[in-house]
CSV table of C-alpha atoms in Angstrom, one decimal:
chain,number,residue,atom,x,y,z
A,1,MET,CA,11.6,31.2,-37.1
A,2,VAL,CA,14.1,29.5,-34.8
A,3,TYR,CA,16.8,31.9,-33.6
A,4,GLN,CA,20.4,30.7,-33.6
A,5,SER,CA,21.6,33.4,-31.1
A,6,GLU,CA,20.2,35.8,-28.5
A,7,ASP,CA,21.5,38.7,-30.6
A,8,GLU,CA,19.4,37.6,-33.6
A,9,MET,CA,16.4,37.2,-31.3
A,10,MET,CA,16.8,40.7,-29.8
A,11,LEU,CA,17.2,42.3,-33.2
A,12,ASN,CA,14.0,40.7,-34.3
A,13,ILE,CA,12.2,41.8,-31.2
A,14,GLU,CA,13.2,45.5,-31.8
A,15,THR,CA,12.1,45.4,-35.5
A,16,SER,CA,9.1,43.1,-35.4
A,17,SER,CA,6.9,44.0,-32.5
A,18,PRO,CA,4.6,42.5,-31.4
A,19,LEU,CA,6.5,39.2,-31.3
A,20,PHE,CA,5.5,36.1,-29.5
A,21,LEU,CA,8.5,34.0,-28.4
A,22,LEU,CA,8.7,30.3,-27.5
A,23,ALA,CA,11.7,29.4,-25.3
A,24,TYR,CA,12.1,25.7,-25.3
A,25,ALA,CA,14.7,23.2,-24.3
A,26,SER,CA,15.6,20.4,-26.7
A,27,TRP,CA,16.4,18.0,-23.8
A,28,ASP,CA,12.7,18.1,-23.0
A,29,PRO,CA,11.2,14.9,-24.6
A,30,MET,CA,8.1,17.0,-25.6
A,31,TRP,CA,9.9,19.8,-27.3
A,32,ILE,CA,8.9,18.8,-30.8
A,33,LYS,CA,5.2,18.7,-29.8
A,34,HIS,CA,5.5,22.2,-28.2
A,35,LEU,CA,7.2,23.5,-31.4
A,36,GLU,CA,4.6,22.0,-33.7
A,37,SER,CA,1.7,23.5,-31.7
A,38,PHE,CA,3.5,26.9,-31.7
A,39,GLU,CA,3.9,26.7,-35.5
A,40,SER,CA,0.2,25.8,-35.9
A,41,LEU,CA,-0.7,29.0,-34.0
A,42,ALA,CA,1.7,31.1,-36.0
A,43,SER,CA,0.2,29.9,-39.3
A,44,LYS,CA,-3.2,31.3,-38.1
A,45,LEU,CA,-2.1,34.7,-36.6
A,46,SER,CA,0.8,35.8,-38.9
A,47,PRO,CA,1.5,38.5,-40.0
A,48,THR,CA,-0.7,40.2,-37.3
A,49,ILE,CA,1.7,38.9,-34.7
A,50,MET,CA,5.3,37.8,-35.4
A,51,PHE,CA,6.5,34.5,-34.0
A,52,GLY,CA,9.9,33.2,-33.0
A,53,ALA,CA,11.5,30.4,-31.0
A,54,ILE,CA,14.8,29.8,-29.3
A,55,ASP,CA,16.3,26.6,-28.0
A,56,VAL,CA,17.8,27.5,-24.6
A,57,ALA,CA,19.6,24.1,-24.5
A,58,GLN,CA,21.7,25.0,-27.5
A,59,THR,CA,21.9,28.8,-27.3
A,60,GLN,CA,23.2,30.9,-24.4
A,61,THR,CA,20.5,33.4,-23.3
A,62,THR,CA,19.8,35.8,-20.5
A,63,LEU,CA,16.1,35.1,-20.5
A,64,GLN,CA,14.7,35.0,-16.9
A,65,VAL,CA,12.0,32.4,-17.0
A,66,ASN,CA,10.6,29.7,-14.8
A,67,GLY,CA,11.0,26.4,-16.6
A,68,PHE,CA,10.4,25.4,-20.2
A,69,PRO,CA,8.5,25.7,-22.4
A,70,THR,CA,7.9,29.4,-21.7
A,71,TYR,CA,5.9,31.8,-23.9
A,72,ILE,CA,6.7,35.6,-23.9
A,73,LEU,CA,5.0,38.4,-25.7
A,74,TYR,CA,7.3,41.3,-26.6
A,75,ASN,CA,5.9,44.7,-27.6
A,76,GLY,CA,9.0,46.8,-27.7
A,77,SER,CA,11.8,45.9,-25.4
A,78,SER,CA,9.6,44.7,-22.5
A,79,GLY,CA,8.2,41.1,-22.4
A,80,ILE,CA,5.0,39.7,-20.8
A,81,GLU,CA,5.1,36.0,-19.9
A,82,TYR,CA,2.0,34.0,-20.8
A,83,ILE,CA,1.0,31.8,-17.9
A,84,GLY,CA,-2.3,30.3,-19.1
A,85,ASP,CA,-3.1,26.9,-20.6
A,86,PRO,CA,-0.5,26.1,-23.4
A,87,CYS,CA,-3.1,25.3,-26.0
A,88,PRO,CA,-3.4,27.2,-29.3
A,89,LEU,CA,-7.0,28.4,-28.6
A,90,ALA,CA,-6.2,29.9,-25.2
A,91,MET,CA,-3.1,31.6,-26.5
A,92,GLN,CA,-5.0,32.9,-29.5
A,93,ASN,CA,-7.6,34.5,-27.1
A,94,TRP,CA,-4.8,36.0,-25.0
A,95,LEU,CA,-2.8,37.4,-28.0
A,96,LEU,CA,-5.7,38.9,-29.8
A,97,LYS,CA,-7.2,40.2,-26.5
A,98,SER,CA,-10.6,38.8,-27.6
A,99,ASP,CA,-13.1,38.3,-24.8
A,100,PRO,CA,-14.0,34.6,-24.5
A,101,LEU,CA,-16.0,35.3,-21.3
A,102,TYR,CA,-19.8,35.4,-21.9
A,103,VAL,CA,-22.0,37.8,-20.0
A,104,ILE,CA,-25.4,36.2,-19.5
A,105,LYS,CA,-28.4,38.5,-18.9
A,106,ASN,CA,-31.3,36.1,-18.6
A,107,GLU,CA,-32.5,32.5,-18.9
A,108,ASP,CA,-33.0,32.8,-22.7
A,109,GLU,CA,-29.4,33.8,-23.3
A,110,LEU,CA,-28.2,30.9,-21.2
A,111,ALA,CA,-30.4,28.5,-23.1
A,112,THR,CA,-29.0,29.8,-26.4
A,113,LEU,CA,-25.4,29.2,-25.1
A,114,GLN,CA,-26.3,25.7,-24.0
A,115,ARG,CA,-27.8,24.8,-27.4
A,116,TRP,CA,-24.7,25.5,-29.4
A,117,SER,CA,-22.0,24.6,-26.9
A,118,ASN,CA,-20.4,21.3,-27.3
A,119,GLN,CA,-18.9,21.1,-23.8
A,120,PRO,CA,-20.0,22.0,-20.2
A,121,ILE,CA,-20.3,25.7,-19.3
A,122,ALA,CA,-18.7,27.2,-16.2
A,123,LEU,CA,-21.2,29.9,-15.0
A,124,ALA,CA,-20.4,32.3,-12.1
A,125,VAL,CA,-23.2,34.3,-10.5
A,126,VAL,CA,-21.6,37.5,-9.3
A,127,THR,CA,-22.6,40.8,-7.7
A,128,ASP,CA,-21.0,43.0,-10.3
A,129,ILE,CA,-19.3,42.6,-13.7
A,130,LEU,CA,-16.2,44.2,-12.2
A,131,SER,CA,-16.2,42.2,-9.0
A,132,PRO,CA,-13.1,40.2,-8.0
A,133,GLU,CA,-14.9,36.9,-8.9
A,134,SER,CA,-15.6,38.4,-12.4
A,135,VAL,CA,-12.0,39.3,-12.8
A,136,MET,CA,-11.0,35.8,-11.8
A,137,MET,CA,-13.4,34.3,-14.4
A,138,GLN,CA,-12.0,36.6,-17.0
A,139,THR,CA,-8.4,35.4,-16.2
A,140,ILE,CA,-9.5,31.8,-16.4
A,141,ALA,CA,-11.3,32.3,-19.7
A,142,ARG,CA,-8.4,34.1,-21.3
A,143,GLY,CA,-5.9,31.5,-20.4
A,144,ASN,CA,-7.8,28.2,-20.7
A,145,ALA,CA,-9.8,26.3,-23.2
A,146,GLY,CA,-13.5,25.9,-22.3
A,147,ILE,CA,-16.8,27.9,-22.1
A,148,PHE,CA,-16.9,30.4,-19.3
A,149,ALA,CA,-19.7,32.8,-18.4
A,150,ILE,CA,-20.8,35.2,-15.7
A,151,THR,CA,-24.2,36.7,-14.8
A,152,LYS,CA,-25.7,39.1,-12.2
A,153,ASN,CA,-29.1,37.5,-12.6
A,154,THR,CA,-29.6,35.2,-9.6
A,155,SER,CA,-32.6,33.5,-11.2
A,156,VAL,CA,-30.7,32.2,-14.2
A,157,VAL,CA,-29.8,29.1,-12.2
A,158,PRO,CA,-32.5,28.2,-9.7
A,159,GLY,CA,-31.6,27.2,-6.2
A,160,ASP,CA,-29.2,28.8,-3.7
A,161,ARG,CA,-29.3,32.6,-3.7
A,162,THR,CA,-25.9,33.3,-2.1
A,163,ILE,CA,-23.4,35.3,-4.1
A,164,PRO,CA,-20.9,34.6,-5.5
A,165,ARG,CA,-21.5,31.0,-6.6
A,166,LEU,CA,-20.3,28.9,-9.5
A,167,TYR,CA,-21.9,26.1,-11.5
A,168,VAL,CA,-20.8,23.8,-14.2
A,169,ILE,CA,-23.7,23.1,-16.5
A,170,ASP,CA,-23.8,20.1,-18.8
A,171,SER,CA,-26.7,20.6,-21.2
A,172,LYS,CA,-26.2,17.2,-22.9
A,173,ILE,CA,-27.2,15.3,-19.8
A,174,ASN,CA,-29.1,18.1,-18.1
A,175,VAL,CA,-26.9,18.2,-15.0
A,176,THR,CA,-25.8,21.3,-13.0
A,177,SER,CA,-23.0,20.9,-10.4
A,178,GLN,CA,-22.2,23.6,-7.9
A,179,PHE,CA,-18.7,24.5,-6.8
A,180,THR,CA,-18.5,24.4,-3.0
A,181,ASN,CA,-14.8,25.0,-2.3
A,182,THR,CA,-12.8,28.3,-1.8
A,183,TRP,CA,-12.6,30.4,-4.9
A,184,SER,CA,-9.2,30.2,-6.6
A,185,VAL,CA,-8.1,29.8,-10.2
A,186,PRO,CA,-6.5,26.3,-9.6
A,187,GLY,CA,-9.6,25.2,-7.6
A,188,ILE,CA,-12.1,26.3,-10.2
A,189,LEU,CA,-10.1,24.8,-13.1
A,190,GLU,CA,-9.8,21.5,-11.3
A,191,PHE,CA,-13.6,21.5,-10.7
A,192,TYR,CA,-14.3,22.4,-14.3
A,193,ARG,CA,-12.0,19.7,-15.7
A,194,ASN,CA,-13.3,17.0,-13.4
A,195,GLU,CA,-16.8,17.8,-14.6
A,196,GLN,CA,-15.7,17.2,-18.2
A,197,LYS,CA,-14.5,13.7,-17.6
A,198,GLY,CA,-17.6,12.2,-19.1
A,199,TRP,CA,-19.0,9.9,-16.4
A,200,MET,CA,-22.3,10.1,-18.3
A,201,ILE,CA,-22.7,10.3,-22.1
A,202,GLN,CA,-25.5,10.3,-24.6
A,203,TYR,CA,-26.0,6.9,-26.2
A,204,ASP,CA,-25.1,6.8,-29.9
A,205,PRO,CA,-26.2,3.6,-31.6
A,206,LEU,CA,-23.5,4.1,-34.3
A,207,ASN,CA,-20.7,3.8,-31.7
A,208,ASP,CA,-19.6,0.7,-30.0
A,209,LEU,CA,-19.8,0.4,-26.2
A,210,ASP,CA,-16.6,1.4,-24.3
A,211,PRO,CA,-14.6,-1.9,-24.0
A,212,THR,CA,-12.5,-0.5,-21.1
A,213,ALA,CA,-15.6,0.1,-18.9
A,214,LEU,CA,-16.2,-2.4,-16.1
A,215,ALA,CA,-19.9,-2.2,-16.9
A,216,HIS,CA,-22.6,0.1,-18.3
A,217,ILE,CA,-25.6,1.7,-16.7
A,218,LEU,CA,-28.3,2.2,-19.3
A,219,ILE,CA,-30.6,5.2,-18.4
A,220,PHE,CA,-33.9,5.1,-20.2
A,221,THR,CA,-35.4,8.5,-19.8
A,222,ASP,CA,-37.5,11.3,-21.4
A,223,ASN,CA,-35.6,14.6,-21.2
A,224,GLN,CA,-39.0,16.4,-21.3
A,225,ALA,CA,-40.5,14.5,-18.4
A,226,SER,CA,-40.8,16.1,-14.9
A,227,TYR,CA,-38.7,13.3,-13.3
A,228,HIS,CA,-35.8,13.7,-15.7
A,229,LYS,CA,-33.8,16.4,-13.9
A,230,ALA,CA,-34.1,14.7,-10.5
A,231,LEU,CA,-33.0,11.4,-12.1
A,232,MET,CA,-30.0,12.8,-13.8
A,233,LEU,CA,-28.9,14.8,-10.7
A,234,GLN,CA,-28.9,11.7,-8.4
A,235,LEU,CA,-27.2,9.4,-11.1
A,236,HIS,CA,-24.6,12.1,-11.7
A,237,LYS,CA,-23.7,11.9,-7.9
A,238,ILE,CA,-23.5,8.2,-8.1
A,239,ALA,CA,-21.5,8.2,-11.3
A,240,GLN,CA,-18.7,10.2,-9.7
A,241,ARG,CA,-18.1,7.5,-7.1
A,242,ASN,CA,-17.0,4.9,-9.7
A,243,THR,CA,-15.5,6.1,-12.9
A,244,GLN,CA,-14.9,2.5,-14.1
A,245,ILE,CA,-18.6,2.4,-15.0
A,246,CYS,CA,-20.0,4.2,-18.1
A,247,TYR,CA,-23.5,5.7,-17.9
A,248,LEU,CA,-25.4,5.9,-21.1
A,249,VAL,CA,-28.4,8.2,-21.4
A,250,ILE,CA,-30.9,6.7,-23.8
A,251,THR,CA,-33.8,9.0,-24.9
A,252,ASP,CA,-34.7,7.1,-28.0
A,253,PRO,CA,-38.4,6.1,-27.6
A,254,SER,CA,-38.0,3.0,-29.9
A,255,PRO,CA,-39.9,0.0,-28.3
A,256,ASN,CA,-37.1,-2.4,-29.3
A,257,PHE,CA,-34.9,-1.3,-26.4
A,258,TYR,CA,-37.6,-1.6,-23.9
A,259,LEU,CA,-38.8,-5.1,-25.0
A,260,TYR,CA,-35.2,-6.4,-24.9
A,261,PHE,CA,-34.6,-5.1,-21.4
A,262,LYS,CA,-38.1,-5.8,-20.2
A,263,ILE,CA,-38.9,-2.2,-19.4
A,264,THR,CA,-42.5,-1.2,-20.0
A,265,THR,CA,-42.2,2.6,-19.8
A,266,ARG,CA,-39.7,5.2,-18.8
A,267,PRO,CA,-37.8,5.9,-16.6
A,268,GLY,CA,-35.9,2.7,-16.4
A,269,LEU,CA,-32.4,1.6,-15.3
A,270,VAL,CA,-30.3,-1.4,-16.3
A,271,PHE,CA,-27.0,-2.6,-15.1
A,272,TYR,CA,-25.4,-4.0,-18.3
A,273,THR,CA,-22.3,-6.2,-18.4
A,274,ASP,CA,-22.8,-7.8,-21.8
A,275,SER,CA,-25.7,-9.1,-24.0
A,276,ASN,CA,-25.9,-12.2,-21.8
A,277,SER,CA,-25.6,-10.5,-18.4
A,278,PHE,CA,-27.8,-7.5,-17.4
A,279,THR,CA,-30.1,-6.7,-14.6
A,280,THR,CA,-33.0,-4.2,-14.6
A,281,PHE,CA,-33.4,-2.0,-11.5
A,282,SER,CA,-36.4,-3.5,-9.6
A,283,TYR,CA,-38.6,-0.3,-9.3
A,284,SER,CA,-41.4,0.1,-11.7
A,285,SER,CA,-41.4,3.3,-13.8
A,286,LEU,CA,-44.2,4.9,-11.8
A,287,GLN,CA,-42.5,4.0,-8.5
A,288,LEU,CA,-39.2,5.4,-9.8
A,289,ALA,CA,-40.7,8.6,-10.9
A,290,ASP,CA,-42.5,9.1,-7.6
A,291,ILE,CA,-39.5,8.3,-5.4
A,292,LEU,CA,-37.3,10.7,-7.4
A,293,GLN,CA,-39.7,13.5,-6.8
A,294,GLU,CA,-40.6,12.7,-3.1
A,295,LYS,CA,-37.6,10.9,-1.7
A,296,PRO,CA,-34.5,11.5,-3.8
A,297,LEU,CA,-32.1,10.4,-1.0
A,298,SER,CA,-33.9,7.1,-0.8
A,299,PHE,CA,-33.4,6.5,-4.5
A,300,TYR,CA,-29.8,7.5,-4.3
A,301,GLN,CA,-29.1,4.9,-1.5
A,302,SER,CA,-31.2,2.2,-3.1
A,303,PHE,CA,-29.5,2.5,-6.6
A,304,LEU,CA,-26.0,2.9,-5.1
A,305,SER,CA,-26.6,-0.4,-3.2
A,306,PHE,CA,-27.9,-2.1,-6.4
A,307,GLN,CA,-24.8,-0.9,-8.3
A,308,ASN,CA,-22.3,-1.8,-5.6
A,309,GLU,CA,-23.7,-5.3,-5.4
A,310,HIS,CA,-23.3,-5.9,-9.1
A,311,VAL,CA,-19.8,-4.4,-9.2
A,312,SER,CA,-18.7,-6.7,-6.3
A,313,ASN,CA,-20.0,-9.7,-8.3
A,314,ILE,CA,-18.1,-8.7,-11.4
A,315,LEU,CA,-14.9,-8.1,-9.4
A,316,LEU,CA,-15.2,-11.4,-7.7
A,317,GLN,CA,-15.8,-13.2,-11.0
A,318,GLU,CA,-12.8,-11.5,-12.5
A,319,LYS,CA,-10.7,-12.5,-9.6
A,320,THR,CA,-11.8,-16.1,-9.8
A,321,GLU,CA,-11.1,-16.2,-13.6
A,322,LEU,CA,-7.7,-14.7,-13.0
A,323,ASN,CA,-6.9,-17.3,-10.4
A,324,VAL,CA,-7.9,-20.1,-12.7
A,325,LEU,CA,-5.8,-18.7,-15.5
A,326,ARG,CA,-2.8,-18.2,-13.1
A,327,ARG,CA,-3.2,-21.8,-11.9
A,328,ARG,CA,-3.3,-23.2,-15.4
A,329,HIS,CA,-0.2,-21.2,-16.2
A,330,LEU,CA,1.6,-22.5,-13.2
A,331,GLU,CA,0.6,-26.1,-14.0
A,332,GLU,CA,2.1,-25.6,-17.4
A,333,VAL,CA,5.3,-24.1,-15.9
A,334,LEU,CA,5.5,-27.0,-13.4
A,335,LEU,CA,5.8,-29.4,-16.3
A,336,GLU,CA,9.2,-28.0,-17.2
A,337,PRO,CA,12.2,-30.1,-15.9
A,338,VAL,CA,13.9,-27.1,-14.4
A,339,LEU,CA,11.7,-24.1,-13.5
A,340,GLU,CA,12.6,-20.4,-13.8
A,341,VAL,CA,11.8,-18.3,-10.8
A,342,HIS,CA,12.0,-14.5,-11.1
A,343,ASN,CA,10.4,-13.0,-8.0
A,344,MET,CA,8.8,-13.8,-4.6
A,345,THR,CA,5.3,-13.9,-5.9
A,346,THR,CA,6.2,-16.6,-8.4
A,347,LEU,CA,8.1,-18.6,-5.8
A,348,GLN,CA,5.1,-18.5,-3.3
A,349,GLU,CA,2.7,-19.6,-6.0
A,350,MET,CA,5.0,-22.5,-7.1
A,351,VAL,CA,5.4,-23.7,-3.5
A,352,ALA,CA,1.6,-23.5,-3.1
A,353,TYR,CA,0.9,-25.6,-6.2
A,354,SER,CA,3.8,-28.0,-6.0
A,355,LYS,CA,3.1,-31.5,-4.8
A,356,GLY,CA,5.9,-32.1,-2.3
A,357,CYS,CA,8.9,-29.9,-2.1
A,358,LEU,CA,10.6,-27.3,-4.3
A,359,VAL,CA,14.3,-26.7,-4.5
A,360,VAL,CA,15.6,-23.3,-5.7
A,361,THR,CA,19.2,-22.8,-6.7
A,362,PHE,CA,20.2,-19.1,-6.5
A,363,TYR,CA,22.9,-18.5,-9.0
A,364,SER,CA,24.7,-15.9,-11.1
A,365,PRO,CA,25.8,-16.5,-14.7
A,366,ARG,CA,29.1,-14.8,-13.7
A,367,CYS,CA,29.8,-17.5,-11.1
A,368,PRO,CA,31.7,-20.6,-12.3
A,369,SER,CA,30.7,-22.8,-9.3
A,370,CYS,CA,27.0,-22.0,-10.0
A,371,HIS,CA,27.3,-23.5,-13.5
A,372,THR,CA,28.5,-26.8,-11.9
A,373,VAL,CA,25.4,-26.9,-9.7
A,374,LEU,CA,23.1,-26.2,-12.7
A,375,ASP,CA,24.8,-29.1,-14.5
A,376,TRP,CA,24.2,-31.3,-11.5
A,377,MET,CA,20.5,-30.4,-11.6
A,378,HIS,CA,20.2,-31.6,-15.3
A,379,ARG,CA,22.3,-34.7,-14.6
A,380,ALA,CA,20.1,-35.7,-11.6
A,381,LEU,CA,17.0,-35.4,-13.8
A,382,SER,CA,18.5,-37.4,-16.6
A,383,ASN,CA,20.2,-40.3,-14.7
A,384,GLU,CA,18.5,-40.8,-11.4
A,385,THR,CA,15.4,-42.9,-10.9
A,386,LYS,CA,14.6,-42.0,-7.3
A,387,PRO,CA,12.2,-39.1,-6.8
A,388,PHE,CA,13.5,-35.6,-6.3
A,389,CYS,CA,12.0,-32.3,-5.2
A,390,ARG,CA,10.9,-30.1,-8.1
A,391,LEU,CA,14.0,-28.3,-9.3
A,392,SER,CA,14.2,-24.6,-10.1
A,393,LYS,CA,16.8,-21.8,-10.5
A,394,TRP,CA,16.8,-18.1,-9.7
A,395,ASP,CA,19.2,-15.6,-11.5
A,396,VAL,CA,20.2,-13.2,-8.7
A,397,ASP,CA,21.6,-10.7,-11.3
A,398,GLN,CA,18.0,-10.0,-12.3
A,399,THR,CA,16.8,-9.4,-8.7
A,400,PRO,CA,16.5,-6.0,-7.0
A,401,ALA,CA,19.0,-5.6,-4.1
A,402,ASP,CA,16.4,-5.2,-1.4
A,403,GLU,CA,14.6,-8.4,-2.4
A,404,LEU,CA,17.9,-10.3,-2.7
A,405,LYS,CA,18.8,-9.2,0.9
A,406,ASP,CA,15.5,-10.5,2.2
A,407,LEU,CA,16.1,-13.9,0.5
A,408,LEU,CA,19.8,-14.5,1.1
A,409,GLY,CA,20.9,-11.9,3.7
A,410,ARG,CA,23.4,-9.0,3.4
A,411,SER,CA,26.4,-11.1,2.2
A,412,PRO,CA,25.0,-14.0,0.1
A,413,VAL,CA,27.2,-16.9,-0.9
A,414,LEU,CA,26.7,-18.4,-4.3
A,415,PRO,CA,25.6,-20.9,-5.2
A,416,THR,CA,23.0,-21.3,-2.5
A,417,ILE,CA,20.1,-23.8,-2.5
A,418,HIS,CA,16.8,-23.5,-0.6
A,419,ARG,CA,14.3,-26.3,-0.1
A,420,TYR,CA,10.7,-25.2,0.3
A,421,MET,CA,7.7,-27.2,1.5
A,422,LYS,CA,4.2,-26.0,2.3
A,423,TYR,CA,3.6,-24.8,5.9
A,424,THR,CA,7.3,-25.2,6.9
A,425,PRO,CA,10.2,-22.8,6.9
A,426,PRO,CA,12.7,-23.1,4.0
A,427,VAL,CA,15.9,-25.0,4.5
A,428,ALA,CA,19.1,-23.4,3.2
A,429,TYR,CA,22.3,-25.1,2.0
A,430,ALA,CA,25.4,-23.1,0.9
A,431,LEU,CA,27.5,-25.2,-1.4
A,432,THR,CA,31.4,-25.0,-1.2
A,433,ASP,CA,34.2,-26.2,-3.4
A,434,GLN,CA,34.3,-29.4,-1.4
A,435,THR,CA,30.5,-30.2,-2.0
A,436,THR,CA,30.1,-33.4,-4.0
A,437,TYR,CA,27.4,-34.4,-6.4
A,438,GLU,CA,26.2,-37.1,-3.9
A,439,GLU,CA,25.8,-34.5,-1.2
A,440,PHE,CA,23.8,-32.4,-3.6
A,441,LYS,CA,21.5,-35.4,-4.4
A,442,ILE,CA,20.8,-36.1,-0.7
A,443,PHE,CA,19.6,-32.5,-0.2
A,444,ILE,CA,17.3,-32.4,-3.2
A,445,ARG,CA,15.8,-35.8,-2.5
A,446,SER,CA,12.1,-35.7,-1.8
A,447,THR,CA,11.2,-35.8,1.9
């Protein structure tokens, strides 16, 4: 329920413990989302735990909290603030005091956890179940969504034998990443979330390729082969360097893929832009398997160079295509009798593409004299036969103050005309009440 007063809230706390309270502020643009999420949790846990909410923006309250929304569990008169991840699953674990931290005894238990988990596992190797690192993992698991585990068995994850140590294990792509920073709750959470970003995903033929990706790396591999783990480890390192690229792990042994991409056997790697543009990594499968086992750093450097070269080509092509489109747009704009200029970038491009000179009239719709000059511009275009500079106008009311100061100085006089030509400084002309149409024509005449 949503309390209308603090007295109503306190009465409910005294009679309905335990009670979980949401203190929110209706001036927060996300308040409806917070309330809906809270109601979803309440529907699952009521009547084991009572739920209540209060809008501190509409109701005077003596609650001592740090920001909104705030969640407080009352059991009697005292309250405990919830400081974990504000997602229903984490709050449910915390409220029910269920233990979401897994204790792994051996490799078989870890393998079982990997089989049914649908997300990476954060596994800490600790000296004791009650060690400070274990307590830290317990705190993280209680207050955050994810899969968290600890073990005293140093052989569960092969490699470094120092304790404590922390890994994030992604069983889908068979990659284990080690945490190397100072142990802290924020540091571990950041590491865990970064490892969930999905630089590498399992290929699913039923799903379309990600249209937002700059390109795709197709990884043809056999997850039972001896080279697989080394291949995935090196590609995982490379994948973290450029998150614009999507890495697809393909374990399907169907020969159609291999024939299309001209790969004889696994492993194989393809830089894929589209169906008409893809390049196979030059190493043969046997060479690739050998170099991964014997010289992994050499593979890392070689494939990173291969990837960077193709990324550079794509970016250069995109830049070229963008410039062509921009030029076409400007050519269309330049066909207009009186051009509209809105910013310095547009002005510079117009000057660059104009044949001859460009005249810009700086005006304000609120300025009567400015309307006179705008009328002169259209009159000149309609009645005069001699060539003029290209004519344009710039509404200063739509221009940020800093940019306007750079263009016209601290105290601009309107209307003001500037004449621009390539490779020469602009010429300014401030019109007055005595300026005549003939004088205006002389200034805008082509030079």
